[in-house]
Coordinates of C-alpha atoms in Angstrom, one line a residue:
M66 CA 114.7 86.0 127.4
K67 CA 118.4 86.6 126.4
E68 CA 120.6 88.5 128.8
Q69 CA 121.7 90.7 125.9
F70 CA 120.0 91.3 122.6
Q71 CA 120.3 93.4 119.5
A72 CA 118.6 96.7 118.8
Y73 CA 118.9 99.6 116.4
V74 CA 119.4 102.6 118.7
I75 CA 119.3 106.3 117.9
R76 CA 121.3 108.6 120.2
K77 CA 121.8 112.3 120.3
H78 CA 125.1 113.8 121.1
D79 CA 126.0 117.4 121.8
Q80 CA 128.9 117.5 119.2
E81 CA 128.0 114.7 116.7
G82 CA 124.3 115.3 116.5
V83 CA 122.1 112.2 116.0
T84 CA 123.7 108.8 115.4
A85 CA 122.1 105.4 114.8
S86 CA 123.7 101.9 115.2
I87 CA 123.1 98.4 116.2
E88 CA 123.8 97.9 119.9
Q89 CA 123.5 95.2 122.6
L90 CA 120.8 96.0 125.1
K91 CA 119.8 94.3 128.4
K92 CA 116.4 93.6 129.8
E93 CA 116.7 96.5 132.2
D94 CA 117.2 98.9 129.3
L95 CA 113.7 98.4 128.1
P96 CA 111.1 101.0 129.2
N97 CA 108.1 100.3 131.4
G98 CA 105.2 98.2 130.1
D99 CA 103.0 95.3 131.1
V100 CA 103.8 93.0 128.2
T101 CA 107.2 92.0 126.9
V102 CA 107.3 90.7 123.3
Q103 CA 110.0 88.8 121.4
V104 CA 109.9 90.7 118.1
H105 CA 109.9 88.6 115.0
Y106 CA 109.3 91.2 112.3
S107 CA 109.1 95.0 112.0
S108 CA 108.6 97.1 108.9
V109 CA 109.9 100.2 107.2
N110 CA 107.7 103.4 107.1
Y111 CA 108.5 107.0 106.1
K112 CA 108.0 107.9 109.7
D113 CA 110.8 105.5 110.6
G114 CA 113.1 107.3 108.1
L115 CA 112.3 110.6 109.7
A116 CA 113.3 109.2 113.1
I117 CA 116.9 109.0 112.1
L118 CA 117.0 112.7 111.1
E119 CA 118.0 115.2 113.8
K120 CA 115.2 117.5 112.6
G121 CA 112.8 114.8 111.5
G122 CA 110.2 115.9 114.1
V123 CA 109.4 112.3 115.1
V124 CA 111.5 111.2 118.0
R125 CA 110.5 112.9 121.3
Q126 CA 113.3 111.7 123.5
Y127 CA 116.7 110.0 123.2
P128 CA 118.0 107.3 123.2
M129 CA 115.3 105.7 121.1
V130 CA 114.7 102.4 119.3
P131 CA 112.7 103.3 116.2
G132 CA 110.2 101.0 114.4
I133 CA 106.6 102.0 114.7
D134 CA 105.4 98.5 113.8
L135 CA 106.1 95.1 115.2
V136 CA 104.8 91.6 115.5
G137 CA 105.9 88.7 117.7
T138 CA 105.2 86.4 120.6
V139 CA 104.5 87.5 124.2
E140 CA 107.4 86.5 126.4
E141 CA 106.2 88.0 129.7
S142 CA 102.9 89.5 130.7
V143 CA 101.3 91.0 133.8
S144 CA 98.3 92.0 131.7
G145 CA 94.9 90.3 131.8
R146 CA 94.6 90.7 128.0
F147 CA 97.6 88.7 126.9
A148 CA 99.5 85.6 128.1
P149 CA 103.0 84.2 127.2
G150 CA 102.9 82.6 123.8
D151 CA 100.2 84.9 122.4
R152 CA 101.1 86.4 119.0
V153 CA 100.5 90.1 118.8
I154 CA 100.7 93.1 116.6
S155 CA 101.6 96.7 117.5
T156 CA 101.1 99.6 115.2
G157 CA 100.6 103.2 116.2
F158 CA 100.5 104.7 119.7
E159 CA 104.0 105.5 121.2
P160 CA 106.5 102.8 120.0
G161 CA 109.3 104.3 117.9
V162 CA 108.4 107.8 118.9
S163 CA 108.6 108.2 122.7
H164 CA 108.8 104.5 123.6
Y165 CA 111.3 101.9 122.4
G166 CA 109.9 100.3 119.2
G167 CA 110.2 97.4 116.9
Y168 CA 113.8 97.5 115.7
S169 CA 114.8 95.3 118.7
E170 CA 114.8 91.6 119.5
Y171 CA 112.6 92.4 122.5
A172 CA 110.1 95.2 123.2
R173 CA 108.3 96.0 126.4
L174 CA 104.9 97.6 125.7
Q175 CA 101.6 98.6 127.1
S176 CA 98.9 96.0 126.5
E177 CA 96.4 98.6 125.2
W178 CA 98.7 99.2 122.3
L179 CA 98.5 95.5 121.1
V180 CA 96.0 93.5 119.0
P181 CA 96.0 89.8 118.6
L182 CA 97.5 88.6 115.3
P183 CA 94.4 87.7 113.3
Q184 CA 93.7 84.4 111.7
G185 CA 94.5 84.4 108.1
L186 CA 97.8 86.4 108.5
S187 CA 101.3 85.2 109.0
E188 CA 103.6 87.4 111.0
Q189 CA 105.5 88.5 107.8
E190 CA 102.2 89.3 106.1
A191 CA 101.1 91.4 109.2
M192 CA 104.3 93.5 108.9
A193 CA 104.0 93.8 105.1
I194 CA 100.7 95.3 105.8
G195 CA 101.9 97.3 108.9
T196 CA 100.9 100.9 109.6
A197 CA 100.7 101.6 105.8
G198 CA 98.2 98.8 105.1
F199 CA 96.3 99.6 108.3
T200 CA 96.1 103.2 107.2
A201 CA 94.9 102.2 103.7
A202 CA 92.3 99.9 105.2
L203 CA 91.1 102.8 107.5
S204 CA 90.8 104.9 104.4
V205 CA 88.7 102.3 102.6
D206 CA 86.6 101.9 105.7
A207 CA 86.0 105.6 105.8
L208 CA 84.9 105.8 102.2
I209 CA 82.5 102.9 102.7
H210 CA 81.0 104.6 105.7
A211 CA 80.7 107.8 103.6
G212 CA 78.5 105.8 101.2
I213 CA 81.0 105.3 98.3
T214 CA 80.1 102.2 96.4
P215 CA 81.7 100.6 93.3
E216 CA 78.8 101.6 91.2
M217 CA 79.6 105.3 91.7
G218 CA 82.7 105.3 89.6
K219 CA 86.5 105.5 89.7
I220 CA 88.6 105.9 92.9
L221 CA 91.8 107.9 92.6
V222 CA 94.7 106.7 94.7
T223 CA 97.6 109.1 94.9
G224 CA 101.2 108.1 95.8
A225 CA 100.3 104.7 94.4
T226 CA 103.7 103.1 94.6
G227 CA 104.1 103.9 98.3
G228 CA 103.0 101.7 101.1
V229 CA 99.5 103.2 101.7
G230 CA 98.8 103.7 98.0
S231 CA 99.8 100.2 97.0
M232 CA 97.8 98.6 99.8
A233 CA 94.8 100.7 99.1
I234 CA 94.8 99.7 95.4
A235 CA 94.9 96.0 96.4
I236 CA 92.1 96.3 98.9
L237 CA 89.8 98.5 96.8
S238 CA 90.2 96.3 93.7
K239 CA 89.5 93.2 95.7
L240 CA 86.2 94.8 96.9
G241 CA 85.2 95.5 93.3
Y242 CA 86.2 99.2 93.0
A243 CA 87.7 100.6 89.8
V244 CA 91.0 102.2 90.8
T245 CA 92.9 104.9 89.0
A246 CA 96.5 105.0 90.3
S247 CA 98.5 108.2 90.3
T248 CA 102.3 108.0 90.5
G249 CA 105.4 110.0 89.8
K250 CA 106.9 106.7 88.4
K251 CA 104.4 105.8 85.7
Q252 CA 106.9 104.6 83.1
Q253 CA 108.8 102.4 85.6
E254 CA 105.9 101.1 87.7
E255 CA 102.7 100.9 85.5
A256 CA 103.0 97.1 85.2
L257 CA 103.3 96.7 88.9
L258 CA 100.3 99.0 89.7
R259 CA 98.2 97.1 87.2
S260 CA 99.2 93.8 88.9
L261 CA 98.1 95.3 92.2
G262 CA 94.6 95.8 90.7
A263 CA 94.7 99.3 89.2
A264 CA 92.4 99.6 86.2
E265 CA 94.1 102.8 85.0
V266 CA 97.5 104.4 85.7
I267 CA 98.1 108.1 85.3
S268 CA 101.0 110.4 86.0
R269 CA 101.2 112.6 89.0
E270 CA 101.3 115.6 86.7
E271 CA 98.1 114.5 85.1
A272 CA 96.3 114.0 88.4
D273 CA 97.5 117.2 89.9
A274 CA 97.2 119.5 86.9
P275 CA 95.9 123.0 88.0
I276 CA 92.2 123.6 87.2
K277 CA 91.0 127.0 86.3
G278 CA 88.1 128.2 88.3
A279 CA 86.5 127.0 91.5
M280 CA 85.4 123.6 90.2
G281 CA 86.5 121.1 87.6
K282 CA 85.1 118.1 85.7
Q283 CA 83.6 115.4 88.0
Q284 CA 86.1 112.6 87.6
W285 CA 86.4 110.7 90.9
A286 CA 83.8 109.0 93.1
A287 CA 86.4 109.3 95.9
V288 CA 90.1 109.8 96.5
V289 CA 92.5 107.9 98.8
D290 CA 95.2 110.5 99.4
P291 CA 98.3 109.8 101.5
T292 CA 100.2 112.6 99.8
A293 CA 98.0 115.8 100.3
G294 CA 99.9 119.1 99.7
P295 CA 98.8 121.9 97.5
A296 CA 97.5 119.5 94.8
L297 CA 94.8 118.4 97.2
A298 CA 92.9 121.5 96.3
E299 CA 92.9 120.4 92.7
R300 CA 91.7 116.9 93.5
L301 CA 88.8 118.3 95.6
K302 CA 87.6 120.2 92.5
Q303 CA 87.3 116.9 90.5
V304 CA 85.4 114.8 93.0
Q305 CA 81.8 114.0 91.9
Y306 CA 78.6 114.9 93.7
G307 CA 78.4 113.0 97.0
G308 CA 82.0 111.8 96.9
A309 CA 84.7 111.8 99.5
V310 CA 88.4 112.2 100.0
A311 CA 90.3 110.3 102.7
V312 CA 93.5 112.1 103.6
S313 CA 96.2 110.2 105.6
G314 CA 99.6 111.7 104.9
L315 CA 101.6 114.7 103.9
T316 CA 104.5 113.6 101.7
G317 CA 103.3 116.3 99.2
G318 CA 103.2 119.0 101.9
S319 CA 101.2 119.9 105.0
G320 CA 99.2 122.8 103.6
F321 CA 96.7 123.5 100.8
E322 CA 94.3 126.3 99.8
S323 CA 90.8 125.6 98.8
T324 CA 87.3 127.1 98.7
V325 CA 84.1 125.9 100.2
F326 CA 82.6 125.2 96.7
P327 CA 83.4 121.5 96.5
F328 CA 81.7 121.0 99.8
I329 CA 78.6 123.2 99.3
L330 CA 78.0 122.6 95.6
R331 CA 78.8 118.9 95.4
G332 CA 78.4 117.8 99.0
I333 CA 81.7 116.0 99.2
Q334 CA 83.3 114.9 102.4
L335 CA 87.0 115.5 103.4
I336 CA 87.9 112.8 105.9
G337 CA 91.0 112.7 108.1
I338 CA 92.6 109.3 108.7
D339 CA 94.5 108.8 111.9
S340 CA 96.1 105.4 112.4
V341 CA 98.1 106.3 115.5
Y342 CA 95.4 106.7 118.1
C343 CA 92.6 104.8 116.3
P344 CA 90.3 103.4 119.0
M345 CA 90.9 99.8 119.9
A346 CA 87.4 98.5 118.9
R347 CA 87.8 99.9 115.4
R348 CA 91.5 98.8 115.3
E349 CA 90.7 95.2 116.0
R350 CA 87.8 95.2 113.5
I351 CA 90.0 96.5 110.7
W352 CA 92.8 94.0 111.5
T353 CA 90.2 91.2 111.4
K354 CA 89.1 92.3 108.0
L355 CA 92.8 92.5 106.8
G356 CA 93.1 88.9 107.8
G357 CA 90.0 88.0 105.9
E358 CA 87.9 89.6 103.1
W359 CA 90.1 92.7 102.9
K360 CA 93.4 90.8 102.8
P361 CA 95.6 92.6 100.1
D362 CA 96.7 89.5 98.4
Q363 CA 98.1 91.1 95.3
A364 CA 100.2 93.6 97.3
L365 CA 101.5 90.8 99.6
A366 CA 102.4 88.7 96.6
L367 CA 104.1 91.4 94.5
G368 CA 105.5 94.1 96.7
V369 CA 107.2 92.7 99.8
Q370 CA 111.0 92.9 100.4
E371 CA 112.6 91.3 103.5
I372 CA 115.8 92.8 105.0
T373 CA 117.9 92.4 108.2
L374 CA 118.7 94.9 110.8
E375 CA 122.1 95.3 109.2
Q376 CA 120.4 96.5 106.0
L377 CA 118.2 98.9 107.7
P378 CA 120.3 102.1 107.5
H379 CA 120.4 102.0 103.7
T380 CA 116.7 101.2 103.5
L381 CA 115.7 104.1 105.7
E382 CA 117.8 106.5 103.7
N383 CA 116.2 105.2 100.5
I384 CA 112.6 105.8 101.7
L385 CA 113.5 109.4 102.6
K386 CA 114.7 109.9 99.0
G387 CA 111.4 108.7 97.7
G388 CA 112.9 105.5 96.4
A389 CA 110.6 103.0 98.1
V390 CA 108.3 100.8 96.1
G391 CA 105.9 98.5 97.9
R392 CA 106.5 97.3 101.4
T393 CA 109.7 96.3 103.2
V394 CA 109.7 94.1 106.3
V395 CA 112.6 93.7 108.8
R396 CA 113.4 90.3 110.1
I397 CA 114.3 90.7 113.8
C398 CA 114.2 87.2 115.4
S399 CA 113.4 83.8 114.0
E400 CA 109.9 82.6 114.7

């Protein structure tokens, strides 16, 4: 392990507020943990963008190394689960929030936050999937367990050009579902969304148009919704009998107003998706699927951009402005 290594560090100052820059850290700067990982790749998520904002509501203590995802090789371990040389993934739990995360050449973590890198995935692919793809896969898993089959009809995916949306389209289409993609960038991104596997592309305005009355036309067998917000109420009105909605994000807002009618008249399910504290047994099962029959090949082939730590500030600013399309991975160390 190097005596000094690079990391992207956020600090809070009384006068200057929050600042972020690449710094040189030492081994003793790393927080406690039973596994030290040489980080090869991290990724860029909306949550990572919020981390650089003074009022982003993400970082719990300073200084902080953001980056909620990472993949790399175990350098040191006092855990019985992992040994030096093992390749591991970390998504969710505390890294990048209250524990130094993935934007660093080395990370010291708790072994219970790590899963083995599954066969069928390279390290870059694992980070292209990252929290966004893992969340998408959890959403698909929830819909399957809710009894949603391809024969039931179309699946609406909101925020389709974002990380969760694009990965959900790729996974669902691979499993034989007919996907309708909703996006605020229809004109610019329709070709990309169809390449991911969307059978139909509609505008955000069309998907979220207000519906008079308590219920609307039954359009969707299910919805994968990483955006939520007030429009969620309109989507609920359009889910067909026995359908389900998997909600995983709040880029459209944290609140919505609805009635009980979609639930008691059509028996639909509203399912919350949490990727942060997902239990380890389910976490490992989903990652195994992502390396196998659920591997989002089209998303990995079409929507992955690789950047360096030096390019990170601009990329984080862009994702906060809604300019992100597909997935971005950050190369930290050479494999």
